[in-house]
Amino acid sequence: MTEEKQKVVIIGGGAAGLTAAYYLQKEVSERHLPIEIQLIEASHRLGGKMQTVVRDGFTIERGPDSFLARKTSMIRLAKEVGMDQQLVHNSTGKSYVLVNEKLYSMPGGSIMGIPTEVGPFITTNLFSIPGKIRAAADFILPRSESGKDQSLGGFFRRRLGDEVVENLIEPLLSGIYAGDIDQMSLMSTFPQFYEVEQKYRSLIIGMKKTKPSKPSKSAEPIVKDKTKGAFLTFKTGLQSFAAAIEAKLDSQMILKGHKVEKITKVNHKYEIYLNNGELIEADSIIAATPHKATQAMFSDYHFFDPFKQVPSTSVATVALAFPKEALKNDIDGTGFVVSRRSDYSITACTWTHKKWVHSTPAGKVLLRCYVGRAGDETIVDLSDDQISKIVLDDLKKTMDITVNPDFTVISRWKNAMPQYTVGHKQRLATILDQMKVELPGVFLAGASYGGVGVPDCIDQGEAAVRNVLTYLNYSNE
Ligand SMILES: Cc1cc2nc3c(=O)[nH]c(=O)nc-3n(C[C@H](O)[C@H](O)[C@H](O)COP(=O)(O)OP(=O)(O)OC[C@H]3O[C@@H](n4cnc5c(N)ncnc54)[C@H](O)[C@@H]3O)c2cc1C
């Protein structure tokens, strides 16, 4: 007699959902567990935001382009799916910040904009003398109130003053989240800065003391070569990583082009309604979907309603391919971020041909720019021609570009960057507590919840698998 199988449904085939599907399948197969897995993805492809265009010898990332090498879960998964040979470090070089139409090189020794060496901070022209004196107040200012969340902007403005924040910290940090640092939660984005402040009182002294003197042993492959940076990517693009995970999955478990519309709990099971009217039953669910999609699927459960208020910003990436001769004054460096104090529409630009040499054929140049950020998103809705013109006009202000690009790849990401606003952790904890009571066996994973980086989504996919196995009484811990 065959044992009746329990069914686990994973919704969403981005980094979090793919990871969950891979590790759950691995557990089921190695331990011969009576579990059937189904992965449901609304679009016709897996990978979510990991999307790559390969064209004319260029490898162009539409969404994420790399990940932090010290976040090892991604390297581990790459090994699992046979992609570790494709991993490549970024090349290092000077990076800049653009303030009031002028490029300044990043002051040496600054970590996320926080000075840890006095010399470069004193000599940089990026800040005025009063701005530098204000930043030095960090040495004497008291700690924040213990344990309370606050905005990232509020925290840094108090410690280092407005000028250091606006000329350096804001462009760097909002580059990661495309967010408004005066709304973003310190505790959910960079709790380590709060911890440093609690321990050392001065952020500058604390960051100097905690600055890693040599690469950590866990950060494999070890960065010995100074020309190799702290980031990794796949030579064949991040989409090829998603494809490698998909290739390891039993194709029967994958349902693409099916959107989950509604989920309700009926006795001890879940009924999952798809957009084609089909109904699927599950014993346990991993919702690896953005928070607004999750709220819509569980609209009968009003404790998800706070997700409706959590903003997601829209951005677009604009990749421009040129012949090498097009750039007359090719600046020595790998890219720049743009301060809000500049009259520019682009928020950042990477000289991708230098940072990721593999991405560009010899004799060519690849620039990748960002447009759109919290409070400044309308540009994303313009036509391709309008966006291309705006970006090119901005670039011409800093670089002597004489010709039009050979081609441009514009990727719009509407409402794609979840914003961890102040109170995020508490809001999420309240929802998770309610889920345990009203929706036992349903787990969340992905960028809207416990970290936006691809490796964070991988960690959450793995954690969701452990939660499912514990819920179904198959925990091996
Ligand atoms: C432009 C850009 C640049 C970025 N750069 C970096 C970077 O360099 N490094 C980095 O680490 N991170 C970066 N990120 C962040 C990172 O890419 C994302 O946070 C991460 O890929 C999100 O993975 P996820 O699995 O949570 O969600 P997603 O990739 O969004 O996947 C969710 C999936 O769920 C599906 N779905 C939604 N609703 C339903 C439904 N009702 N039914 C079924 N399926 C549904 C969607 O179609 C989608 O495929 C960037 C993001 C963007 C937008």
Coordinates of C-alpha atoms and ligand atoms in Angstrom, one line a residue:
M1 CA 0.0 0.0 0.0
T2 CA 1.4 3.4 -0.9
E3 CA 1.6 6.0 1.9
E4 CA -0.6 9.0 1.3
K5 CA 1.6 12.0 0.6
Q6 CA 1.4 15.5 2.1
K7 CA 1.5 18.3 -0.3
V8 CA 3.7 21.4 0.0
V9 CA 2.9 24.3 -2.4
I10 CA 5.6 27.0 -3.0
I11 CA 4.1 30.1 -4.5
G12 CA 6.5 32.4 -6.5
G13 CA 9.6 31.2 -8.5
G14 CA 12.1 34.0 -7.7
A15 CA 15.3 33.4 -5.7
A16 CA 13.3 32.6 -2.5
G17 CA 10.8 30.2 -4.1
L18 CA 13.4 28.4 -6.2
T19 CA 15.7 27.9 -3.2
A20 CA 12.8 26.5 -1.2
A21 CA 11.9 24.2 -4.0
Y22 CA 15.5 23.0 -4.4
Y23 CA 16.2 22.3 -0.8
L24 CA 12.8 20.8 -0.1
Q25 CA 13.1 18.4 -3.0
K26 CA 16.6 17.5 -1.8
E27 CA 15.3 16.6 1.7
V28 CA 12.4 14.7 0.3
S29 CA 14.6 12.6 -2.0
E30 CA 17.4 12.0 0.4
R31 CA 15.1 11.1 3.3
H32 CA 12.4 9.4 1.2
L33 CA 9.8 11.6 2.8
P34 CA 6.1 11.2 1.7
I35 CA 5.8 14.8 0.5
E36 CA 4.7 16.0 -2.9
I37 CA 6.0 19.5 -3.9
Q38 CA 4.4 22.0 -6.3
L39 CA 6.0 25.3 -7.4
I40 CA 3.5 27.8 -8.8
E41 CA 4.8 30.8 -10.7
A42 CA 2.5 33.5 -12.2
S43 CA 4.8 34.4 -15.1
H44 CA 6.1 32.0 -17.9
R45 CA 9.6 31.9 -16.5
L46 CA 11.4 31.2 -13.2
G47 CA 14.0 33.4 -11.6
G48 CA 11.8 36.4 -10.7
K49 CA 14.0 39.5 -10.7
M50 CA 17.1 37.6 -11.8
Q51 CA 16.9 38.4 -15.6
T52 CA 19.8 38.6 -18.0
V53 CA 20.0 39.7 -21.6
V54 CA 22.8 38.2 -23.7
R55 CA 23.4 40.2 -26.8
D56 CA 26.2 40.8 -29.3
G57 CA 28.8 39.4 -26.8
F58 CA 27.4 41.5 -23.9
T59 CA 26.0 39.9 -20.7
I60 CA 23.5 42.5 -19.4
E61 CA 21.7 42.2 -16.1
R62 CA 18.2 43.7 -16.1
G63 CA 17.8 43.4 -12.3
P64 CA 20.3 42.3 -9.7
D65 CA 23.9 42.2 -11.1
S66 CA 25.9 40.7 -8.2
F67 CA 25.9 39.7 -4.6
L68 CA 28.1 40.1 -1.5
A69 CA 30.6 37.3 -1.4
R70 CA 30.5 37.2 2.4
K71 CA 26.9 36.0 2.2
T72 CA 27.8 32.4 1.7
S73 CA 24.4 30.8 1.2
M74 CA 24.5 31.8 -2.5
I75 CA 27.9 30.3 -3.1
R76 CA 26.7 27.1 -1.4
L77 CA 23.6 26.9 -3.6
A78 CA 25.8 27.7 -6.7
K79 CA 27.9 24.6 -5.8
E80 CA 24.8 22.5 -5.3
V81 CA 23.6 23.3 -8.8
G82 CA 27.0 23.1 -10.5
M83 CA 27.4 26.9 -11.1
D84 CA 30.4 27.6 -8.8
Q85 CA 32.8 27.5 -11.8
Q86 CA 30.9 30.4 -13.3
L87 CA 31.4 32.6 -10.2
V88 CA 33.6 35.7 -10.8
H89 CA 34.6 38.6 -8.5
N90 CA 34.2 42.2 -9.5
S91 CA 37.3 44.2 -10.4
T92 CA 37.9 47.0 -8.0
G93 CA 38.7 50.6 -8.9
K94 CA 37.9 54.1 -7.8
S95 CA 34.3 54.9 -7.2
Y96 CA 32.8 58.4 -7.0
V97 CA 29.9 60.4 -5.7
L98 CA 28.4 63.1 -7.8
V99 CA 27.4 66.2 -5.8
N100 CA 26.3 69.6 -7.3
E101 CA 27.3 68.4 -10.8
K102 CA 30.9 67.4 -9.7
L103 CA 32.4 63.9 -9.3
Y104 CA 34.3 63.4 -6.0
S105 CA 36.2 60.2 -5.3
M106 CA 34.9 58.3 -2.2
P107 CA 37.0 59.2 0.8
G108 CA 39.3 56.3 1.6
G109 CA 38.5 54.2 4.6
S110 CA 34.8 55.0 4.6
I111 CA 32.4 52.1 5.2
M112 CA 29.0 52.8 3.8
G113 CA 29.9 56.5 4.0
I114 CA 31.0 56.4 7.6
P115 CA 34.6 57.7 8.0
T116 CA 36.9 55.3 9.7
E117 CA 40.2 57.1 8.8
V118 CA 40.8 60.7 9.7
G119 CA 43.2 61.7 6.9
P120 CA 41.1 61.1 3.8
F121 CA 38.1 62.6 5.6
I122 CA 39.9 65.8 6.4
T123 CA 41.4 66.2 2.9
T124 CA 38.3 65.4 0.8
N125 CA 36.6 68.3 -0.9
L126 CA 33.3 66.4 -0.7
F127 CA 32.4 68.2 2.6
S128 CA 32.7 71.8 3.7
I129 CA 34.8 72.6 6.9
P130 CA 31.6 73.2 8.9
G131 CA 30.3 69.8 7.6
K132 CA 33.5 68.1 8.8
I133 CA 33.3 69.8 12.2
R134 CA 29.7 68.7 12.6
A135 CA 30.6 65.1 11.7
A136 CA 33.3 65.2 14.4
A137 CA 30.5 65.7 17.0
D138 CA 30.0 62.0 16.6
F139 CA 32.9 61.6 19.1
I140 CA 31.0 63.2 21.9
L141 CA 27.3 62.6 21.1
P142 CA 25.4 60.2 23.4
R143 CA 24.0 56.9 22.2
S144 CA 20.4 56.4 20.8
E145 CA 17.6 55.3 23.1
S146 CA 18.1 51.6 23.6
G147 CA 16.1 49.2 21.5
K148 CA 13.8 51.7 19.7
D149 CA 13.6 51.7 15.9
Q150 CA 14.3 55.0 14.2
S151 CA 14.9 56.1 10.6
L152 CA 18.2 55.5 9.0
G153 CA 18.3 59.2 8.0
G154 CA 17.5 60.4 11.6
F155 CA 20.2 58.2 13.0
F156 CA 23.0 59.3 10.7
R157 CA 21.9 63.0 10.6
R158 CA 22.1 63.0 14.4
R159 CA 25.5 61.4 14.5
L160 CA 27.3 62.9 11.5
G161 CA 25.2 65.9 10.4
D162 CA 23.1 66.6 7.3
E163 CA 26.0 67.3 4.9
V164 CA 27.8 63.9 5.3
V165 CA 24.4 62.2 5.0
E166 CA 23.3 64.0 1.9
N167 CA 26.7 64.1 0.1
L168 CA 27.7 60.5 0.8
I169 CA 25.6 58.3 3.0
E170 CA 22.2 58.9 1.4
P171 CA 23.4 58.2 -2.2
L172 CA 25.1 55.0 -1.1
L173 CA 22.3 53.6 1.1
S174 CA 19.4 54.6 -1.0
G175 CA 21.2 53.0 -4.0
I176 CA 20.6 49.6 -2.3
Y177 CA 17.0 50.1 -1.4
A178 CA 15.9 52.9 -3.8
G179 CA 14.3 54.2 -0.6
D180 CA 13.9 57.4 1.4
I181 CA 16.4 57.1 4.2
D182 CA 14.3 59.4 6.4
Q183 CA 11.5 56.7 6.3
M184 CA 13.6 53.5 6.3
S185 CA 14.0 51.5 9.4
L186 CA 17.5 51.4 10.9
M187 CA 16.8 48.1 12.7
S188 CA 15.6 46.3 9.6
T189 CA 18.3 47.6 7.2
F190 CA 21.5 48.2 9.1
P191 CA 21.1 47.0 12.7
Q192 CA 24.9 46.6 12.9
F193 CA 25.3 50.5 12.9
Y194 CA 22.9 50.7 15.9
E195 CA 24.9 47.9 17.6
V196 CA 28.2 49.7 17.0
E197 CA 26.7 52.9 18.4
Q198 CA 25.4 51.0 21.5
K199 CA 28.8 49.4 22.1
Y200 CA 31.2 52.2 21.3
R201 CA 28.9 55.3 21.5
S202 CA 30.9 56.9 18.6
L203 CA 30.1 55.5 15.3
I204 CA 33.4 56.5 13.8
I205 CA 35.4 54.9 16.6
G206 CA 33.2 51.8 16.6
M207 CA 33.4 51.3 12.8
K208 CA 37.2 51.7 12.9
K209 CA 37.5 49.1 15.7
T210 CA 35.2 46.6 14.0
K211 CA 36.5 47.1 10.5
P212 CA 37.7 43.6 9.3
S213 CA 41.5 43.7 9.1
K214 CA 41.5 40.6 6.8
P215 CA 38.9 38.7 4.9
S216 CA 36.8 36.4 7.1
K217 CA 37.6 32.7 6.8
S218 CA 34.0 31.9 5.8
A219 CA 34.1 34.3 2.8
E220 CA 35.0 31.7 0.3
P221 CA 36.5 32.1 -2.3
I222 CA 39.0 34.2 -0.2
V223 CA 39.7 37.7 -1.5
K224 CA 43.5 37.8 -1.5
D225 CA 44.0 39.8 -4.7
K226 CA 43.3 43.5 -4.0
T227 CA 42.0 44.0 -7.5
K228 CA 39.2 41.6 -6.7
G229 CA 36.2 43.1 -5.0
A230 CA 33.8 42.0 -2.4
F231 CA 31.1 41.1 -4.9
L232 CA 30.5 38.0 -7.0
T233 CA 28.3 37.3 -10.0
F234 CA 28.0 34.5 -12.6
K235 CA 29.9 35.0 -15.9
T236 CA 26.8 33.7 -17.7
G237 CA 24.5 36.0 -15.8
L238 CA 22.2 35.6 -12.8
Q239 CA 19.4 34.2 -15.0
S240 CA 21.7 31.2 -15.8
F241 CA 21.9 30.6 -12.0
A242 CA 18.1 30.5 -11.8
A243 CA 18.0 28.2 -14.9
A244 CA 20.6 25.9 -13.2
I245 CA 18.4 25.6 -10.1
E246 CA 15.3 24.9 -12.3
A247 CA 17.2 22.2 -14.2
K248 CA 17.7 20.3 -10.9
L249 CA 14.0 20.4 -10.1
D250 CA 11.6 17.6 -11.2
S251 CA 9.8 19.4 -14.0
Q252 CA 6.5 17.8 -12.9
M253 CA 6.5 20.0 -9.8
I254 CA 6.6 23.3 -11.8
L255 CA 3.5 25.1 -12.8
K256 CA 4.3 28.3 -14.8
G257 CA 1.9 30.9 -16.1
H258 CA -0.5 30.3 -13.2
K259 CA -1.3 33.0 -10.7
V260 CA -2.5 32.2 -7.3
E261 CA -5.6 34.4 -6.7
K262 CA -6.9 33.3 -3.3
I263 CA -6.0 30.9 -0.4
T264 CA -8.4 29.8 2.3
K265 CA -8.0 27.4 5.2
V266 CA -10.6 24.6 5.2
N267 CA -10.2 22.3 8.3
H268 CA -6.6 21.2 8.3
K269 CA -5.9 21.9 4.6
Y270 CA -5.5 24.9 2.4
E271 CA -7.4 25.6 -0.8
I272 CA -5.4 27.5 -3.4
Y273 CA -7.4 29.0 -6.2
L274 CA -5.6 29.8 -9.5
N275 CA -6.5 32.4 -12.1
N276 CA -7.7 29.6 -14.5
G277 CA -10.3 28.5 -11.9
E278 CA -8.3 25.4 -10.9
L279 CA -8.2 24.5 -7.2
I280 CA -5.1 22.9 -5.6
E281 CA -5.1 21.5 -2.0
A282 CA -2.1 21.8 0.2
D283 CA -1.0 20.8 3.7
S284 CA 1.6 23.5 4.0
I285 CA 2.5 26.6 1.9
I286 CA 5.6 28.7 1.3
A287 CA 4.5 32.1 0.0
A288 CA 7.6 33.4 -1.7
T289 CA 5.8 36.4 -3.2
P290 CA 6.1 40.2 -2.7
H291 CA 4.1 41.4 0.3
K292 CA 1.3 43.0 -1.8
A293 CA 0.8 39.8 -3.7
T294 CA 0.8 37.8 -0.4
Q295 CA -1.8 40.2 1.1
A296 CA -4.0 39.8 -2.0
M297 CA -3.9 36.0 -1.9
F298 CA -4.8 36.0 1.8
S299 CA -7.3 38.8 1.5
D300 CA -9.8 37.0 3.8
Y301 CA -7.2 37.3 6.6
H302 CA -7.2 40.9 7.7
F303 CA -4.1 40.7 9.7
F304 CA -2.2 41.0 6.4
D305 CA -3.8 44.4 5.8
P306 CA -0.8 46.4 7.1
F307 CA 1.2 45.1 4.0
K308 CA -1.1 47.3 1.9
Q309 CA 0.5 50.3 3.5
V310 CA 4.1 49.1 3.0
P311 CA 5.5 51.0 -0.1
S312 CA 7.5 49.5 -2.9
T313 CA 9.4 51.9 -5.1
S314 CA 9.7 51.7 -8.9
V315 CA 13.1 51.9 -10.6
A316 CA 14.5 51.2 -14.1
T317 CA 17.9 50.0 -15.1
V318 CA 19.3 51.4 -18.4
A319 CA 22.2 49.6 -20.0
L320 CA 24.0 51.4 -22.8
A321 CA 26.5 49.7 -25.1
F322 CA 29.0 51.8 -27.0
P323 CA 32.1 51.3 -29.1
K324 CA 35.2 52.1 -27.0
E325 CA 36.0 55.3 -29.0
A326 CA 32.7 56.8 -28.0
L327 CA 34.1 57.7 -24.6
K328 CA 36.7 60.4 -25.0
N329 CA 37.6 60.9 -21.3
D330 CA 37.1 57.4 -19.9
I331 CA 37.3 58.2 -16.2
D332 CA 39.5 55.9 -14.0
G333 CA 37.0 54.1 -11.9
T334 CA 34.1 51.6 -11.7
G335 CA 31.1 53.9 -11.2
F336 CA 29.4 56.7 -9.2
V337 CA 26.3 57.3 -7.2
V338 CA 24.4 60.6 -7.4
S339 CA 23.5 62.8 -4.5
R340 CA 20.0 64.3 -4.4
R341 CA 21.9 67.6 -4.3
S342 CA 22.6 67.2 -8.1
D343 CA 20.3 68.1 -10.9
Y344 CA 20.5 64.6 -12.4
S345 CA 17.8 62.0 -13.1
I346 CA 20.1 59.0 -12.9
T347 CA 20.8 57.9 -9.4
A348 CA 23.8 55.7 -10.1
C349 CA 26.0 54.6 -13.0
T350 CA 28.3 51.6 -13.2
W351 CA 31.1 51.4 -15.7
T352 CA 30.2 47.8 -16.1
H353 CA 32.9 47.0 -18.7
K354 CA 35.5 47.8 -16.0
K355 CA 33.7 46.4 -12.9
W356 CA 32.6 43.2 -14.6
V357 CA 35.1 42.8 -17.4
H358 CA 33.5 39.5 -18.6
S359 CA 30.3 41.3 -19.4
T360 CA 31.6 43.3 -22.3
P361 CA 33.4 42.2 -25.6
A362 CA 36.8 43.7 -26.3
G363 CA 36.7 47.2 -27.9
K364 CA 33.3 48.0 -26.3
V365 CA 32.0 49.9 -23.3
L366 CA 28.9 49.1 -21.2
L367 CA 27.4 51.6 -18.9
R368 CA 24.5 50.7 -16.6
C369 CA 22.5 53.4 -15.0
Y370 CA 19.6 53.5 -12.5
V371 CA 16.7 55.9 -12.6
G372 CA 13.8 56.2 -10.1
R373 CA 13.9 56.3 -6.3
A374 CA 11.5 57.0 -3.5
G375 CA 9.6 60.2 -4.2
D376 CA 11.0 60.5 -7.7
E377 CA 9.5 57.5 -9.7
T378 CA 7.6 59.1 -12.5
I379 CA 10.6 58.8 -14.9
V380 CA 10.0 55.0 -14.9
D381 CA 6.7 55.5 -16.8
L382 CA 8.3 57.5 -19.6
S383 CA 8.8 55.9 -23.0
D384 CA 12.1 54.1 -23.9
D385 CA 13.1 57.0 -26.1
Q386 CA 12.5 59.5 -23.4
I387 CA 14.3 57.5 -20.8
S388 CA 17.3 56.9 -23.1
K389 CA 17.6 60.6 -23.9
I390 CA 17.4 61.7 -20.3
V391 CA 20.1 59.2 -19.3
L392 CA 22.4 60.1 -22.2
D393 CA 22.0 63.8 -21.4
D394 CA 23.0 63.2 -17.8
L395 CA 26.0 61.0 -18.8
K396 CA 27.2 63.7 -21.2
K397 CA 27.4 66.1 -18.3
T398 CA 30.1 64.0 -16.7
M399 CA 31.6 62.1 -19.7
D400 CA 32.6 63.2 -23.1
I401 CA 30.3 60.9 -25.1
T402 CA 30.3 61.7 -28.8
V403 CA 28.0 59.1 -30.3
N404 CA 24.7 57.4 -29.7
P405 CA 24.9 53.9 -28.1
D406 CA 24.9 50.9 -30.4
F407 CA 21.9 49.7 -28.4
T408 CA 20.2 50.3 -25.1
V409 CA 18.4 47.9 -22.8
I410 CA 15.8 49.4 -20.5
S411 CA 14.2 47.3 -17.8
R412 CA 11.4 48.8 -15.7
W413 CA 10.8 47.4 -12.2
K414 CA 7.4 48.7 -11.1
N415 CA 6.8 48.6 -7.4
A416 CA 9.6 46.2 -7.1
M417 CA 11.8 47.5 -4.3
P418 CA 10.0 46.8 -0.9
Q419 CA 10.6 49.5 1.6
Y420 CA 11.5 48.5 5.2
T421 CA 10.0 51.6 6.8
V422 CA 10.4 52.3 10.5
G423 CA 8.6 49.6 12.5
H424 CA 9.1 47.0 9.8
K425 CA 10.3 44.3 12.2
Q426 CA 7.5 44.8 14.7
R427 CA 4.9 44.9 11.9
L428 CA 6.2 41.7 10.4
A429 CA 6.5 40.0 13.8
T430 CA 2.8 40.7 14.6
I431 CA 1.7 39.3 11.3
L432 CA 3.9 36.2 11.7
D433 CA 2.4 35.6 15.2
Q434 CA -1.1 35.8 13.8
M435 CA -0.2 33.4 11.0
K436 CA 0.9 30.8 13.6
V437 CA -2.5 30.9 15.1
E438 CA -4.8 31.3 12.0
L439 CA -2.7 29.8 9.2
P440 CA -0.4 27.2 10.8
G441 CA 1.9 25.6 8.2
V442 CA 2.0 28.8 6.0
F443 CA 5.4 30.5 5.8
L444 CA 6.7 33.6 4.2
A445 CA 10.0 34.0 2.3
G446 CA 11.5 36.7 0.1
A447 CA 12.6 40.3 -0.3
S448 CA 9.5 41.9 1.4
Y449 CA 10.3 40.2 4.7
G450 CA 13.8 39.3 6.0
G451 CA 16.3 41.1 3.7
V452 CA 16.3 42.3 0.1
G453 CA 19.6 40.9 -1.3
V454 CA 19.4 37.7 -3.4
P455 CA 21.4 35.8 -0.7
D456 CA 19.0 37.0 1.9
C457 CA 16.1 35.6 -0.2
I458 CA 18.1 32.3 -0.4
D459 CA 18.5 32.2 3.4
Q460 CA 14.8 32.8 3.8
G461 CA 13.9 30.0 1.2
E462 CA 16.1 27.6 3.2
A463 CA 14.6 28.7 6.5
A464 CA 11.1 28.2 5.1
V465 CA 12.0 24.6 4.2
R466 CA 13.1 23.9 7.8
N467 CA 9.8 25.4 9.0
V468 CA 7.7 23.3 6.7
L469 CA 9.5 20.1 7.8
T470 CA 9.1 20.9 11.4
Y471 CA 5.4 21.7 10.9
L472 CA 4.9 18.3 9.1
N473 CA 6.9 16.5 11.8
Y474 CA 9.9 15.7 9.6
S475 CA 12.4 18.0 11.3
N476 CA 15.9 16.4 11.4
E477 CA 17.2 18.9 14.0
Ligands
LIG1 C1 16.8 46.6 -10.4 C2 17.1 45.8 -9.2 C3 18.5 45.6 -8.9 C4 18.8 44.8 -7.8 N1 20.1 44.6 -7.5 C5 20.5 43.7 -6.6 C6 21.9 43.2 -6.5 O1 22.7 43.7 -7.3 N2 22.2 42.3 -5.6 C7 21.2 41.8 -4.8 O2 21.6 40.9 -3.9 N3 19.9 42.1 -4.9 C8 19.5 43.0 -5.8 N4 18.2 43.3 -6.0 C9 17.2 42.7 -5.1 C10 16.9 41.3 -5.5 O3 17.0 41.1 -6.9 C11 15.5 40.9 -5.1 O4 15.2 41.3 -3.8 C12 15.3 39.4 -5.1 O5 15.7 38.9 -6.4 C13 13.9 39.0 -4.8 O6 13.7 37.6 -4.9 P1 12.2 37.1 -4.4 O7 12.3 35.6 -4.6 O8 11.9 37.6 -3.0 O9 11.2 37.8 -5.3 P2 10.9 37.9 -6.8 O10 12.2 37.7 -7.6 O11 10.2 39.1 -7.0 O12 10.0 36.6 -7.2 C14 8.7 36.5 -6.8 C15 8.0 35.7 -7.8 O13 6.6 35.5 -7.4 C16 5.8 35.5 -8.5 N5 4.4 35.9 -8.1 C17 4.0 37.0 -7.6 N6 2.7 36.9 -7.3 C18 2.3 35.7 -7.6 C19 1.1 35.0 -7.5 N7 -0.1 35.5 -7.1 N8 1.0 33.6 -7.9 C20 2.2 33.0 -8.4 N9 3.3 33.7 -8.5 C21 3.4 35.0 -8.1 C22 6.4 36.6 -9.4 O14 6.0 36.4 -10.8 C23 7.9 36.3 -9.2 O15 8.5 35.5 -10.1 C24 17.8 44.1 -7.0 C25 16.5 44.3 -7.4 C26 16.1 45.1 -8.4 C27 14.7 45.3 -8.8

